[in-house]
Tab-separated table of C-alpha atoms in Angstrom:
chain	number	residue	atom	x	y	z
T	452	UNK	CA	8.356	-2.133	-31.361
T	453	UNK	CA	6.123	1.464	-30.843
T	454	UNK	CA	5.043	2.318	-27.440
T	455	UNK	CA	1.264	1.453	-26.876
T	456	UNK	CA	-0.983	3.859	-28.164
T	457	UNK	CA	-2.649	3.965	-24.829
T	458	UNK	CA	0.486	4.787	-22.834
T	459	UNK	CA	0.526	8.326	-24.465
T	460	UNK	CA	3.956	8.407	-26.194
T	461	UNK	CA	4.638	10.365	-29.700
T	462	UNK	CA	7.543	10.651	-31.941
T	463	UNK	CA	10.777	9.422	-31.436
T	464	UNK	CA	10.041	8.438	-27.850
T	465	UNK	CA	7.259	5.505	-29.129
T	466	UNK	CA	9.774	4.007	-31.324
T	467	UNK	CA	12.930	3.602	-28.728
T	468	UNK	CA	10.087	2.316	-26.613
T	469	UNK	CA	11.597	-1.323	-27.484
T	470	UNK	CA	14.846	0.029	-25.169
T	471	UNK	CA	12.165	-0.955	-22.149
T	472	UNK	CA	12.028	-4.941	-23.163
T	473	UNK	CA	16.054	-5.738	-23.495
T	474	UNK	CA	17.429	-8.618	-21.628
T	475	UNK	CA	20.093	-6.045	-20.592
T	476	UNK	CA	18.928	-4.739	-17.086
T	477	UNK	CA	21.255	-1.559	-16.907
T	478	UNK	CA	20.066	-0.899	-20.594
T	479	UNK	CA	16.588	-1.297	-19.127
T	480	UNK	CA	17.160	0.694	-16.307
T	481	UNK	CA	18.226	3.312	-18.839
T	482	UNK	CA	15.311	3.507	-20.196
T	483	UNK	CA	13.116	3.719	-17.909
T	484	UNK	CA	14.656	6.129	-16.414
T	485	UNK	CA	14.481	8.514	-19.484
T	486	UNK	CA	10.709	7.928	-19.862
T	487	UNK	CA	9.934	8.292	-15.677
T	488	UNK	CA	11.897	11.758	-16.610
T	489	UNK	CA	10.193	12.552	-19.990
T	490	UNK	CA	7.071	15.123	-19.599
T	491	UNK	CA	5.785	13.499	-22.835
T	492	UNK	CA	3.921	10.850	-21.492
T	493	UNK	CA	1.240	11.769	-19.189
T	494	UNK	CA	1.768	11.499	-15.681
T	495	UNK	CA	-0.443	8.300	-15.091
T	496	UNK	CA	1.213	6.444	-17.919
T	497	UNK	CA	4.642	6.949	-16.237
T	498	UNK	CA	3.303	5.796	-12.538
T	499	UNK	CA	1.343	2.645	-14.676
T	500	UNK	CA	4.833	2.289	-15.858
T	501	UNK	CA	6.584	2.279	-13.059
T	502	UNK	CA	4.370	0.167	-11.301
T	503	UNK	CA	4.445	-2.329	-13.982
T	504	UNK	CA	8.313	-3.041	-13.720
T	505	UNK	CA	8.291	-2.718	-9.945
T	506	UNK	CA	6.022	-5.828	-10.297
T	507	UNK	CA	7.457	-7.849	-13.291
T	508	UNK	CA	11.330	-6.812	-13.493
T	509	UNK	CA	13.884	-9.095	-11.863
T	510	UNK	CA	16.782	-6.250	-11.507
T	511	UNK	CA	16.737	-4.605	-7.836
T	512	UNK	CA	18.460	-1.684	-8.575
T	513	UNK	CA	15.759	-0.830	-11.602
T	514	UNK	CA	12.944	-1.589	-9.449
T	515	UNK	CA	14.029	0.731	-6.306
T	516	UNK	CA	14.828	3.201	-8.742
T	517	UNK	CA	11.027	2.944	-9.573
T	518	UNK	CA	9.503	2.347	-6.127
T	519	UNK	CA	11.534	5.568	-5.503
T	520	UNK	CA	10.040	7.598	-8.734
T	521	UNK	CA	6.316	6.370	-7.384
T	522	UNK	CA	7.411	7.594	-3.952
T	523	UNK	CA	8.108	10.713	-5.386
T	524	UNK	CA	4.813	11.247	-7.040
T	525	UNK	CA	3.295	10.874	-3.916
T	526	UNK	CA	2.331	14.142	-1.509
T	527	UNK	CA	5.868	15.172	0.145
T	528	UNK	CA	6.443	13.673	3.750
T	529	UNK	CA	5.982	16.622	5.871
T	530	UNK	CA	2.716	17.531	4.778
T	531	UNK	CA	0.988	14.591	6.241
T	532	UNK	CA	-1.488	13.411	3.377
T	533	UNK	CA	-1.643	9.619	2.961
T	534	UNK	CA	-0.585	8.006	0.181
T	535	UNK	CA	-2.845	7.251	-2.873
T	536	UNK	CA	-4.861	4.382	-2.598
T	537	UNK	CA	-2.829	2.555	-5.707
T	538	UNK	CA	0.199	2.966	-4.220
T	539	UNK	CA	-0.802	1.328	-0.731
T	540	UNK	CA	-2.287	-1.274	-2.722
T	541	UNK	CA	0.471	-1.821	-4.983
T	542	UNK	CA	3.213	-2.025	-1.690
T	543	UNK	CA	0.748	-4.188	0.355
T	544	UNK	CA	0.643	-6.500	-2.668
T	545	UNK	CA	4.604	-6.568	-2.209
T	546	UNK	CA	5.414	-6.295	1.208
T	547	UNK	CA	3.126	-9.809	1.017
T	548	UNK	CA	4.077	-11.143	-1.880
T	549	UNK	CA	7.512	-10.413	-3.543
T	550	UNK	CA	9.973	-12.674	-3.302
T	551	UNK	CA	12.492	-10.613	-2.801
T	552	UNK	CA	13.279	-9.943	0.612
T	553	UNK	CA	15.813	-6.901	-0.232
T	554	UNK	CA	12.763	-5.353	-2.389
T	555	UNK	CA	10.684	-5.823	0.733
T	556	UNK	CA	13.213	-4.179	2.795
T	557	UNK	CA	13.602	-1.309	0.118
T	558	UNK	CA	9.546	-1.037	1.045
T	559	UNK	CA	9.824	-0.718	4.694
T	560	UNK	CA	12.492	1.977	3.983
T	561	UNK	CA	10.939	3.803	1.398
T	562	UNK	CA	7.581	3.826	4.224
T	563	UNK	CA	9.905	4.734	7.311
T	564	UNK	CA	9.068	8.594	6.871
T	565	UNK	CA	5.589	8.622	6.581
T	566	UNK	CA	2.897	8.933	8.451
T	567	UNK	CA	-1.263	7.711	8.232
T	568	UNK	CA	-3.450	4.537	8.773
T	569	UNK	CA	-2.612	3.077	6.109
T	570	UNK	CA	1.759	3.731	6.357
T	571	UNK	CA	1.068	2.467	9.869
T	572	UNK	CA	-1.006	-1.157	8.637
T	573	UNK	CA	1.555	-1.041	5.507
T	574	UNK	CA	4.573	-1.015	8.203
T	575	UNK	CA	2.461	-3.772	10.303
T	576	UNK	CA	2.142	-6.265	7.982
T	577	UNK	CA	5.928	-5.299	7.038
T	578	UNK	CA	6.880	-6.236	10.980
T	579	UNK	CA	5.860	-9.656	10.966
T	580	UNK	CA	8.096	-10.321	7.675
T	581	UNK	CA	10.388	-14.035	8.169
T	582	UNK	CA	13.037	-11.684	7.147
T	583	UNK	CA	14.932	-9.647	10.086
T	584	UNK	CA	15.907	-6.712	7.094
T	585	UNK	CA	12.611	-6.397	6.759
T	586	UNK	CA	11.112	-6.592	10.116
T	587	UNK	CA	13.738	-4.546	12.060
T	588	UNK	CA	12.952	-1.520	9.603
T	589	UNK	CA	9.047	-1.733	10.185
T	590	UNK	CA	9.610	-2.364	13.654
T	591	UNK	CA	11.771	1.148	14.201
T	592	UNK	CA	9.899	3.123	11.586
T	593	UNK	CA	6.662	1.351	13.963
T	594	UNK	CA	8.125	3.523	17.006
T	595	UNK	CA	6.889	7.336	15.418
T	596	UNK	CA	2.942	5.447	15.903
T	597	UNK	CA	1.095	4.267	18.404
T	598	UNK	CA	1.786	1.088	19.691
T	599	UNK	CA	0.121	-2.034	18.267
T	600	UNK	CA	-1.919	-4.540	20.276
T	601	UNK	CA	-1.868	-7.980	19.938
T	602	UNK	CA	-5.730	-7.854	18.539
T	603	UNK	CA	-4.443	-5.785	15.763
T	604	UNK	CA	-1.747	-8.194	14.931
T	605	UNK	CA	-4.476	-11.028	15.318
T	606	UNK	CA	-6.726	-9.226	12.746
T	607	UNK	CA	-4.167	-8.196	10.448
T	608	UNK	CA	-5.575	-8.586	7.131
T	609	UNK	CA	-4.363	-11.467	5.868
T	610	UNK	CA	-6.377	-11.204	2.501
T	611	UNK	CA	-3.867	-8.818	0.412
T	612	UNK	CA	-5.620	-6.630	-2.241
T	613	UNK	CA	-4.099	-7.475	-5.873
T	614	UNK	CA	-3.145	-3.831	-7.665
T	615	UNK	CA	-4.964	-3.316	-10.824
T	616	UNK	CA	-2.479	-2.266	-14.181
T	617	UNK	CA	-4.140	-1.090	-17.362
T	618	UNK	CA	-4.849	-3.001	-20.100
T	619	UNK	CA	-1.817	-1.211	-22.335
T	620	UNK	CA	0.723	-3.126	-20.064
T	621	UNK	CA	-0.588	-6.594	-21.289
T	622	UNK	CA	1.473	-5.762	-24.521
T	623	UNK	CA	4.533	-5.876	-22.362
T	624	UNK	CA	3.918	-9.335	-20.289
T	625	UNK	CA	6.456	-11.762	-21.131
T	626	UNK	CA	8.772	-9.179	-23.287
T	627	UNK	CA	11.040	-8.854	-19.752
T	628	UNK	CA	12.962	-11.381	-18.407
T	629	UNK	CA	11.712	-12.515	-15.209
């Protein structure tokens, strides 16, 4: 159907909204891609977007392609700012959580170049991961920081913050194949 009302969307780009909820992935990943690089909808709709399939899509190449739009948004590497508080949330929610170990990995390399507190507890938690793909890129992207002690890994926060995603998105729960 339309595009949610609260998502922002007009015209032609609220009705091929439906192009989103196909049980084609690379149809999907179409999609998404033309919306992430429409200026129509606001800015914060698109990241709520993209956040939303990075959580609830089952294709890995769609959901890089969106952890990599949300990197994007962020402040540019070399100018040191830390990323937004939704976005550490949202990749401390999946460096803990998702299943996927490549997606996990995808994290860790998508964190590698950045810098600040909370890259370095991101890339932490990210180091102690079962999975060697993901723990030998935290553990060389953990070089560029000081060194951990072992009372930081024993206080590790072990409770993981669950990211928030507005109440438009509710429309789209179930409508993707998990």
């Amino acid at each position: 159907d339309r595009a949610p009302a609260e998502l922002g969307v007009q015209g032609g780009l609220a009705q091929s909204f439906w192009n989103l909820l196909v049980p084609s992935a690379s149809h999907r990943h179409d999609a998404l891609a033309f919306y992430l690089a429409s200026s129509e909808p606001p800015i914060q709709g698109r990241r709520e977007l993209a956040s939303w399939f990075l959580l609830n899509d089952s294709d890995l190449p769609l959901r890089r392609d969106a952890l990599s739009w949300l990197m994007q948004q962020e402040a540019p590497v070399e100018s040191g700012q830390p990323l937004s508080d939704d976005t550490t949330v949202l990749l401390g929610w999946l460096l803990a959580r998702d299943k996927s170990p490549r997606m996990r990995q995808e994290i860790a390399l998508a964190l590698a170049p950045r810098r600040g507190d909370p890259v370095r507890g991101l890339l932490l938690r990210a180091s102690l991961d079962s999975d060697r793909r993901v723990s030998d890129v935290a553990n060389a992207a953990l070089r560029h920081f000081d060194p951990p002690t072992a009372s930081e890994f024993a206080t590790l926060e072990t409770e993981v913050r669950t990211p928030s995603l507005p109440p438009w998105t509710q429309a789209l729960d179930g409508r993707v194949p998990l």
